[in-house]
CSV table of C-alpha atoms and ligand atoms in Angstrom, one decimal:
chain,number,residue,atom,x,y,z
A,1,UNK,CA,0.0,0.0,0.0
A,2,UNK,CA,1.3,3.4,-0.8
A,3,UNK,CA,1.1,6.0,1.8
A,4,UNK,CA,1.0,9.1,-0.9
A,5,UNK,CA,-2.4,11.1,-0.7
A,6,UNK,CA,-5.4,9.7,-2.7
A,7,UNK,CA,-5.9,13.1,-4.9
A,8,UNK,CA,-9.7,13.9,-6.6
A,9,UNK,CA,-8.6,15.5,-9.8
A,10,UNK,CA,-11.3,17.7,-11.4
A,11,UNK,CA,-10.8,19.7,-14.8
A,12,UNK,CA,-8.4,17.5,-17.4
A,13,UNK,CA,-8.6,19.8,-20.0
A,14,UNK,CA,-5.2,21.1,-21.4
A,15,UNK,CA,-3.4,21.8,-18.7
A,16,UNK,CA,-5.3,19.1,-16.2
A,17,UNK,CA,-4.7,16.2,-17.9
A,18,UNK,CA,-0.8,15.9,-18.6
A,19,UNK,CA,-0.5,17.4,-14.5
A,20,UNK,CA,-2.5,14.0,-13.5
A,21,UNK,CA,-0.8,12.6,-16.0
A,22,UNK,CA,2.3,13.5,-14.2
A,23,UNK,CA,0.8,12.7,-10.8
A,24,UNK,CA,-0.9,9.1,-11.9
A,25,UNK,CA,3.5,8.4,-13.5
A,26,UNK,CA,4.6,9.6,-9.7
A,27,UNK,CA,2.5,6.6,-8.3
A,28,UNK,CA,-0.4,8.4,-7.4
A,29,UNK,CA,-4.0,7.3,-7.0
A,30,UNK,CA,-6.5,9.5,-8.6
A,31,UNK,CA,-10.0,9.5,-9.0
A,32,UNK,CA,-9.9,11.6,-12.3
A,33,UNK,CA,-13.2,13.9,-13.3
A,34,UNK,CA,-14.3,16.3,-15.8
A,35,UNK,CA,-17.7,17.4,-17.6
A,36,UNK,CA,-16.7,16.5,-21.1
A,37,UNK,CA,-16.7,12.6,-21.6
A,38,UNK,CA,-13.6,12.9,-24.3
A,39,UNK,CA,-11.7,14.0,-21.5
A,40,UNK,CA,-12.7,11.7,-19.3
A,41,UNK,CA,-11.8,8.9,-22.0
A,42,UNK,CA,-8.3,10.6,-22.6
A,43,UNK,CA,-7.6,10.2,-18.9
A,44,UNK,CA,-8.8,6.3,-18.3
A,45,UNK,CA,-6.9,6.0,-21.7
A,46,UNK,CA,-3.6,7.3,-20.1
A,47,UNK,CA,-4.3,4.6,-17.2
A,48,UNK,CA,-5.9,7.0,-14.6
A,49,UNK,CA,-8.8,5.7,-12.2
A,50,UNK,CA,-11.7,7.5,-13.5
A,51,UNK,CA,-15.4,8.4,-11.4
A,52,UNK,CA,-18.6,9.4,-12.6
A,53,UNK,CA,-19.4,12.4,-10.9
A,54,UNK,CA,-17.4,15.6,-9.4
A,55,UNK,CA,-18.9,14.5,-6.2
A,56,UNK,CA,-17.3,11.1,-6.1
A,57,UNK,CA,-14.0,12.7,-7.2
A,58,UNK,CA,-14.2,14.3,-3.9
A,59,UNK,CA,-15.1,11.4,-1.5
A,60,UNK,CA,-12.7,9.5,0.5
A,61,UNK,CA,-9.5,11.5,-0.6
A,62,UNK,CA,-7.0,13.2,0.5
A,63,UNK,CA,-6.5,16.2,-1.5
A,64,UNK,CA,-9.4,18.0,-3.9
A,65,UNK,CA,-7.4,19.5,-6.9
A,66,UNK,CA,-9.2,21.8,-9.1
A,67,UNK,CA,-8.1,23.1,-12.5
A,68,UNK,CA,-11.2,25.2,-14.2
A,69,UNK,CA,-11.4,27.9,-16.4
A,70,UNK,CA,-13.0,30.3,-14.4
A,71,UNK,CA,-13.8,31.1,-10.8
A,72,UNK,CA,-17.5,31.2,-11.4
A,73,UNK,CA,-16.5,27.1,-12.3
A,74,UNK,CA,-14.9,26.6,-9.2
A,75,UNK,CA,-17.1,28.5,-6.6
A,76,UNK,CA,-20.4,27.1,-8.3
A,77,UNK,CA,-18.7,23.3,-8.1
A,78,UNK,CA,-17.8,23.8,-4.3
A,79,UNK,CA,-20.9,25.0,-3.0
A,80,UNK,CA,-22.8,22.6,-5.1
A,81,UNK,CA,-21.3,19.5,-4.1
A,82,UNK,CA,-17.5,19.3,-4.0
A,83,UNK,CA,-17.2,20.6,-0.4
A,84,UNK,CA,-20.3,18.4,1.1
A,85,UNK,CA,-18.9,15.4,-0.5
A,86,UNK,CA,-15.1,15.9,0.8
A,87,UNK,CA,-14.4,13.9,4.5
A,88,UNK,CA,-13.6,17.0,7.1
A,89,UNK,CA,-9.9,18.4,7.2
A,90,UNK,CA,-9.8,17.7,3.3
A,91,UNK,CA,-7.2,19.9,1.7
A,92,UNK,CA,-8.9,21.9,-1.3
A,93,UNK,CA,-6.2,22.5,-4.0
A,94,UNK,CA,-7.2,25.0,-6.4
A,95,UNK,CA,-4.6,25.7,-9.4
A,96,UNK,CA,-7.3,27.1,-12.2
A,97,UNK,CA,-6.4,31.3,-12.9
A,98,UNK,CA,-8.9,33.0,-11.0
A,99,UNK,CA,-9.9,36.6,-9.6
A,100,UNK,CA,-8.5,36.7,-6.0
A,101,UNK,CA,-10.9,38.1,-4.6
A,102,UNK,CA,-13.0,34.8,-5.7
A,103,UNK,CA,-10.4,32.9,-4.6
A,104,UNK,CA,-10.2,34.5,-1.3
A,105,UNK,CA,-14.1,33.7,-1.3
A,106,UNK,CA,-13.5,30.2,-2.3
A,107,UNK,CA,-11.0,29.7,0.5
A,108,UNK,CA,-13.4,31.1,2.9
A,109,UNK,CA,-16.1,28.5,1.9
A,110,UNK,CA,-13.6,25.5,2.7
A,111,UNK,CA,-12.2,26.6,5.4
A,112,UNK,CA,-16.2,27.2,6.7
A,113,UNK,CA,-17.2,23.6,5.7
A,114,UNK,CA,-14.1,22.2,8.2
A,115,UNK,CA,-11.4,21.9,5.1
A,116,UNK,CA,-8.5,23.1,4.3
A,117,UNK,CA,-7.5,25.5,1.6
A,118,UNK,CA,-4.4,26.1,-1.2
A,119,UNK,CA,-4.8,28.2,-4.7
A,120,UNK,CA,-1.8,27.4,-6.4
A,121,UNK,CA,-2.1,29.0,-10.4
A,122,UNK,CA,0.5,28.1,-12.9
A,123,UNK,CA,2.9,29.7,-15.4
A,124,UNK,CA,4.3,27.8,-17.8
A,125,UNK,CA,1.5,26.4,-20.2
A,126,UNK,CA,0.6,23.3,-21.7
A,127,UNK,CA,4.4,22.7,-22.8
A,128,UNK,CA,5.3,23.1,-18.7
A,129,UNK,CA,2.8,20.9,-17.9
A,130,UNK,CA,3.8,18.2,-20.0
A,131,UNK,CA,7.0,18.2,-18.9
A,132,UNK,CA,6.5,18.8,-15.2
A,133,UNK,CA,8.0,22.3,-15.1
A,134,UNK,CA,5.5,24.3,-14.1
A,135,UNK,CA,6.1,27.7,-12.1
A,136,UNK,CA,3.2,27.2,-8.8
A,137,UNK,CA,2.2,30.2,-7.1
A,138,UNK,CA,1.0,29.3,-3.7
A,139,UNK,CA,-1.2,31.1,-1.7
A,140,UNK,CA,-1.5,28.8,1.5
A,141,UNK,CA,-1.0,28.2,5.6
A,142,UNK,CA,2.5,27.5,6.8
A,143,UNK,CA,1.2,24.7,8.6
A,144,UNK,CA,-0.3,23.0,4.7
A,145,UNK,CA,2.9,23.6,2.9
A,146,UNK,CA,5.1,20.3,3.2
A,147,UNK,CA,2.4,18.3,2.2
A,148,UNK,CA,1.3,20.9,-0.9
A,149,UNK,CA,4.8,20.9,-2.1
A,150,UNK,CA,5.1,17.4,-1.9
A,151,UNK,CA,2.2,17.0,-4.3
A,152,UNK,CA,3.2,20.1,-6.9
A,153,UNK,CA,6.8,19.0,-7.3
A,154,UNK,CA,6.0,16.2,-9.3
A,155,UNK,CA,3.9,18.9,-11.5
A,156,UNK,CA,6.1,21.9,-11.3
A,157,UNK,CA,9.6,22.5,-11.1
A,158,UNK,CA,9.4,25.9,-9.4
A,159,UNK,CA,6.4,26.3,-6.0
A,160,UNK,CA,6.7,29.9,-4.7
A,161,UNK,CA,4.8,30.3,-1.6
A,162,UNK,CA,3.7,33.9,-1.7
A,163,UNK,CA,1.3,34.2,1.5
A,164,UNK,CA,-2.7,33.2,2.3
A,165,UNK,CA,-5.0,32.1,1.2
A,166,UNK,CA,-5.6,34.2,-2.4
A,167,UNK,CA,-1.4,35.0,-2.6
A,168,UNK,CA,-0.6,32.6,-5.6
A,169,UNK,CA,-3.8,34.2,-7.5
A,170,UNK,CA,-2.8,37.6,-6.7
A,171,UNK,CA,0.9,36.8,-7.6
A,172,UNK,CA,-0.2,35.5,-10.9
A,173,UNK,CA,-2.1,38.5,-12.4
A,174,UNK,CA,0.6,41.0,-11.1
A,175,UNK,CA,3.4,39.3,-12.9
A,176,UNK,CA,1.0,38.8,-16.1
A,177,UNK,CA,-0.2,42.3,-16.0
A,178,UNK,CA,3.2,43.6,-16.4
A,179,UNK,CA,4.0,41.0,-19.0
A,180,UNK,CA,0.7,42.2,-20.7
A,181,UNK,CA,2.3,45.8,-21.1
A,182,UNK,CA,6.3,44.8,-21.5
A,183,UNK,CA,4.7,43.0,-24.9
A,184,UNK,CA,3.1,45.9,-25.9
A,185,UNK,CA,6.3,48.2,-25.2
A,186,UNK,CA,8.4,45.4,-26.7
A,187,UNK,CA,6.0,45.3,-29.7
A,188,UNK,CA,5.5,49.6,-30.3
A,189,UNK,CA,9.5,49.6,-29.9
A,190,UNK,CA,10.5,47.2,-32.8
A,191,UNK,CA,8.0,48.9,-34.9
A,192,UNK,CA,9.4,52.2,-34.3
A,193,UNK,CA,12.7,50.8,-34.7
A,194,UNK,CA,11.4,49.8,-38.2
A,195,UNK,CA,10.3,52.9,-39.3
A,196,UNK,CA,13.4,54.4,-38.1
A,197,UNK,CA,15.6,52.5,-40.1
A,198,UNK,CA,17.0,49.7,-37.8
A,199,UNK,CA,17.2,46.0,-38.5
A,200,UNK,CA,15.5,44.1,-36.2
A,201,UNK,CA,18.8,42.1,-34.7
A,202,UNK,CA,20.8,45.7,-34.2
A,203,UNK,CA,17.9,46.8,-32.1
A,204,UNK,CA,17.6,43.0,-30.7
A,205,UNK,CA,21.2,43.5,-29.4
A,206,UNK,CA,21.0,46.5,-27.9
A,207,UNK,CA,18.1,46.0,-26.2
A,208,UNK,CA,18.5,42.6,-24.6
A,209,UNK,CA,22.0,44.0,-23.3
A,210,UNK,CA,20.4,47.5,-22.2
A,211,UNK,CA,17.9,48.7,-19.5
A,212,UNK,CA,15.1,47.8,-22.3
A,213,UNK,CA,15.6,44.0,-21.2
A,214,UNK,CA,12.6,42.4,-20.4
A,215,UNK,CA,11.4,38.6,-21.3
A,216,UNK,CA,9.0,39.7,-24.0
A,217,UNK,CA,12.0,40.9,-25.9
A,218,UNK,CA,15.1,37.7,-24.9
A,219,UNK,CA,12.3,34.8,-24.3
A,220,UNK,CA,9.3,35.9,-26.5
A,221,UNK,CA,10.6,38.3,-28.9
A,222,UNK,CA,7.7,39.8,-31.5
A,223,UNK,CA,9.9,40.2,-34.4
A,224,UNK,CA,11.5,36.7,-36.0
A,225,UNK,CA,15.2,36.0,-36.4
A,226,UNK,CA,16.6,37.3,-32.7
A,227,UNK,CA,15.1,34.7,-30.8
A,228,UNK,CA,14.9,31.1,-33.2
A,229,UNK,CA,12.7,29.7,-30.3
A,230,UNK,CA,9.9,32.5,-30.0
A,231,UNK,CA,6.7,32.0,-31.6
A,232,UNK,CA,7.2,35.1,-34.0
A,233,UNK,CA,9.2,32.3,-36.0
A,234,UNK,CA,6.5,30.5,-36.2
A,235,UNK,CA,3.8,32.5,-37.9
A,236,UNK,CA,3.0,33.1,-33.8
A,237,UNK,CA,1.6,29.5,-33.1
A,238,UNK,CA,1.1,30.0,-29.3
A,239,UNK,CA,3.1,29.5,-26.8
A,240,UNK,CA,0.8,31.5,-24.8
A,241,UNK,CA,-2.3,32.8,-26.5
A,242,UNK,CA,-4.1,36.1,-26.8
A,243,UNK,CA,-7.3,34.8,-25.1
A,244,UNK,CA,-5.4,33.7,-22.4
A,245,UNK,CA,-3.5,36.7,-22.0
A,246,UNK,CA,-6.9,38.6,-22.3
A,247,UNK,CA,-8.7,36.6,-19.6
A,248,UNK,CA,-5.7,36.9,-17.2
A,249,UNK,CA,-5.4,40.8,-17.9
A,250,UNK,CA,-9.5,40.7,-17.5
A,251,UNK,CA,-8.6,39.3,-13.7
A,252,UNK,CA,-6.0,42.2,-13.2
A,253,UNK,CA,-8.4,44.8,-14.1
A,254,UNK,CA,-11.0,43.5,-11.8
A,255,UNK,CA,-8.6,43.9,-9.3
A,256,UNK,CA,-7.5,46.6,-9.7
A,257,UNK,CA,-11.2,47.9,-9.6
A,258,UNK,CA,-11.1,45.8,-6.6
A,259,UNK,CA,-8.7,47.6,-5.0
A,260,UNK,CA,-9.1,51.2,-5.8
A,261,UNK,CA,-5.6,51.1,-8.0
A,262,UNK,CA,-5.2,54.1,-10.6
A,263,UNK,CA,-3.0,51.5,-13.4
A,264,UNK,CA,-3.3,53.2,-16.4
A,265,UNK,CA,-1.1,51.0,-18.3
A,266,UNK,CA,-2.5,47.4,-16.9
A,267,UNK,CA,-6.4,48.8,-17.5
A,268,UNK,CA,-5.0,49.7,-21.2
A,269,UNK,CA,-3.4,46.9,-21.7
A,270,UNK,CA,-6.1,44.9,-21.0
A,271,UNK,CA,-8.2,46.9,-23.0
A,272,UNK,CA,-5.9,46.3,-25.5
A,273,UNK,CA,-5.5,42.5,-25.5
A,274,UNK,CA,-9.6,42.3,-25.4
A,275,UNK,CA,-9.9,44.0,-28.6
A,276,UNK,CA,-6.7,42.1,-30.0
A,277,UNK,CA,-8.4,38.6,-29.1
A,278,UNK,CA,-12.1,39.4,-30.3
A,279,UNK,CA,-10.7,40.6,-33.5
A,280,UNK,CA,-9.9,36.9,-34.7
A,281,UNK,CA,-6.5,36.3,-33.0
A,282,UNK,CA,-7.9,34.6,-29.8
A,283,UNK,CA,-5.3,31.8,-30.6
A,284,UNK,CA,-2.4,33.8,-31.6
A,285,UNK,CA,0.8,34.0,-29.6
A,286,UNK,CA,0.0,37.4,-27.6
A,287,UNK,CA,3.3,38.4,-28.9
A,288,UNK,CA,1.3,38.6,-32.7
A,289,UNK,CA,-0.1,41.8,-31.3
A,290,UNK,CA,3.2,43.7,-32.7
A,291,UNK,CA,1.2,42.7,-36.0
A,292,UNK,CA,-1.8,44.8,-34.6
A,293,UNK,CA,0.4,47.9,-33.7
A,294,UNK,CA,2.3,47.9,-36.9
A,295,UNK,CA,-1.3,47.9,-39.2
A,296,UNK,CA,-2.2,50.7,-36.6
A,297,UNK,CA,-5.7,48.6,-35.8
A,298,UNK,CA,-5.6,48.4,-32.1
B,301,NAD,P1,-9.5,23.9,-20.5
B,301,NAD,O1,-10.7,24.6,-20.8
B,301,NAD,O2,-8.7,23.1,-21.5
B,301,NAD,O3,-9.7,22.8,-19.2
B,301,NAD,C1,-10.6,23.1,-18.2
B,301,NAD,C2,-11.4,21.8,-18.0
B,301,NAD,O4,-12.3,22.0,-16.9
B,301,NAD,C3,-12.3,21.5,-19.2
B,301,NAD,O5,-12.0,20.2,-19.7
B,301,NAD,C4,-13.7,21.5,-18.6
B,301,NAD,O6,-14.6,20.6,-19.2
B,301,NAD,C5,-13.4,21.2,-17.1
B,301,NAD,N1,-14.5,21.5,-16.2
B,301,NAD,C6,-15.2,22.7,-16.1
B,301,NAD,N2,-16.1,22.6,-15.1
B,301,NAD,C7,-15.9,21.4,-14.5
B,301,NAD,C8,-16.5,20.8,-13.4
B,301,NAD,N3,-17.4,21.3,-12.6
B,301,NAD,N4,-16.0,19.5,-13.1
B,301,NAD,C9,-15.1,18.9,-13.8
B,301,NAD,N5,-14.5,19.5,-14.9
B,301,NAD,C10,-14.9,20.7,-15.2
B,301,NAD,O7,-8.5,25.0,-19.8
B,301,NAD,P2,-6.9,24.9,-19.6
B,301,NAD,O8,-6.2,25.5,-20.7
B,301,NAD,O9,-6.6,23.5,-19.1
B,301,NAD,O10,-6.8,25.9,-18.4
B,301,NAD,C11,-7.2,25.5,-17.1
B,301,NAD,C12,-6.9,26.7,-16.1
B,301,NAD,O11,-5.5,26.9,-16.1
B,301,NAD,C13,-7.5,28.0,-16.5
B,301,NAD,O12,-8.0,28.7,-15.4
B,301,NAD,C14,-6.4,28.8,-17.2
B,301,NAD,O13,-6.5,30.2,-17.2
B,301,NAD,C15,-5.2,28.3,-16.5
B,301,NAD,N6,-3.9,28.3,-17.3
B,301,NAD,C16,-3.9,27.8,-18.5
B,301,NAD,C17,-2.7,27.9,-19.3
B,301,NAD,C18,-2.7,27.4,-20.7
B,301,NAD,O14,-1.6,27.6,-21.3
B,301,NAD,N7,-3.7,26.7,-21.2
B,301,NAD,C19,-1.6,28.4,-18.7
B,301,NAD,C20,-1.6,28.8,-17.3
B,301,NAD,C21,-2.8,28.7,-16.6
């Protein structure tokens, strides 16, 4: 008998299934659920115990992991049936993107049923998730983390704890707000640079030596030919897409709202991926918006 936590796995969508994927390879039980029967199918077809409802996913386990699109997703699923189902002291591990304050509130509602509580979002995509490199961003108790980072190492390769309950969440849309406008700066400078004259690899050069340096320009650079491995190679095959840039800036600017936080350049970047996304490019590398700022149609 193995003595690692059983682990109710709900959401094996992209990013869910190769994470139980690399759970199930760790030795693992799970009891593996999601609303769409294909993915269901593609997780009993990777060898991963499978249950018929979210509610047995959650009975007689250790650990509740949750990875959802939304936090509407995740609140409606625990006070529906997730938290009634799970045996008291349950830990609730929530790694979907979500606003924080909705992940505060989710937190609240386990900790008020007699559970315990983690959000834990992810950086790193579906190529991170496959090969067990994730970044985590933990929002959790002291007292929880030995036996959360026990879990998420064989998942991630990077678990930051970065305070309570709604930390990881709020950690998340900071960093991605400001890579939101460093692509948009990265983006409006190589097109200026253009019409200045410059080749793209002089201005490359300076800039990835100079106080310009950012990741949108040495990891993710818009233009091809600096960077062989960035999507702009590619046509801009994602990498990490414009919707999902959108939805995460979406969660920045509701808390910024939230918090009474005069960001001019978060709100317009938002603003800007929103538009960029709805206007056909949902699954575009959000570096492709350089595209949009050259044709001047943002
Ligand atoms: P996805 O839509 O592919 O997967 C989500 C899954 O959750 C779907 O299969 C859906 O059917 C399932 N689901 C919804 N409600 C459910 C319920 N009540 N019970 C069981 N299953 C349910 O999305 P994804 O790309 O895997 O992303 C998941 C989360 O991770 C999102 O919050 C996203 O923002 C975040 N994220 C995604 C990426 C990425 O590159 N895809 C990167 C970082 C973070």
């Amino acid at each position: 008998m193995s003595n690692l936590p059983v682990i109710g796995f709900l959401g094996l969508g992209h990013m869910g299934l190769p994470m139980a994927i690399n759970l199930h390879r760790a030795g693992y039980k799970l009891k593996g659920f999601d609303v769409v029967p294909a993915a269901v199918q593609a997780a009993a077809d990777a060898g991963i115990e499978t249950v018929d409802s979210g509610a047995d996913a959650a009975k007689d386990v250790d650990i509740v992991l949750t990875m959802f699109p939304s936090g509407q997703h995740v609140l409606d699923a625990y006070r529906s049936y997730l938290l009634d189902a799970a045996a008291p002291n349950t830990l609730f591990l929530e790694c979907s993107t979500i606003d924080v304050a909705q992940a505060r509130e989710a937190a609240e509602l386990a900790v008020a049923a007699g559970h315990r509580s983690a959000d834990a979002p992810v950086s790193g995509g579906v190529v991170g998730a496959e090969a067990g490199t994730l970044t985590f961003m933990l929002g959790a108790e002291a007292a929880d983390l030995a036996e959360i980072t026990a879990v998420l190492e064989h998942m991630g390769k990077r678990i930051v704890h970065c305070g309570g309950h709604g930390s990881g969440q709020a950690a998340k849309i900071c960093n991605n707000m400001l890579l939101g406008v460093s692509m948009i700066g990265a983006a409006e400078a190589f097109v200026l640079g253009e019409r200045l004259g410059l080749e793209h690899q002089a201005l490359y050069d300076v800039i990835s030596t100079a106080s310009g340096q950012c990741w949108s320009v040495t990891t993710n650079c818009p233009v091809p030919g600096p960077v062989p491995a960035s999507p702009a190679n590619r046509d801009y095959q994602p990498g990490f897409a414009a919707a999902l840039m959108a939805k995460d800036l979406g969660l920045a600017s509701s808390a910024l709202e939230h918090t009474d936080t005069d960001a001019r350049m978060g709100a317009l970047a938002a603003a800007l991926y929103r538009k960029f996304s709805d206007e056909g490019n949902a699954g575009t590398d959000f570096s492709g918006i350089i595209n949009a700022v050259r044709e001047g149609t943002l």
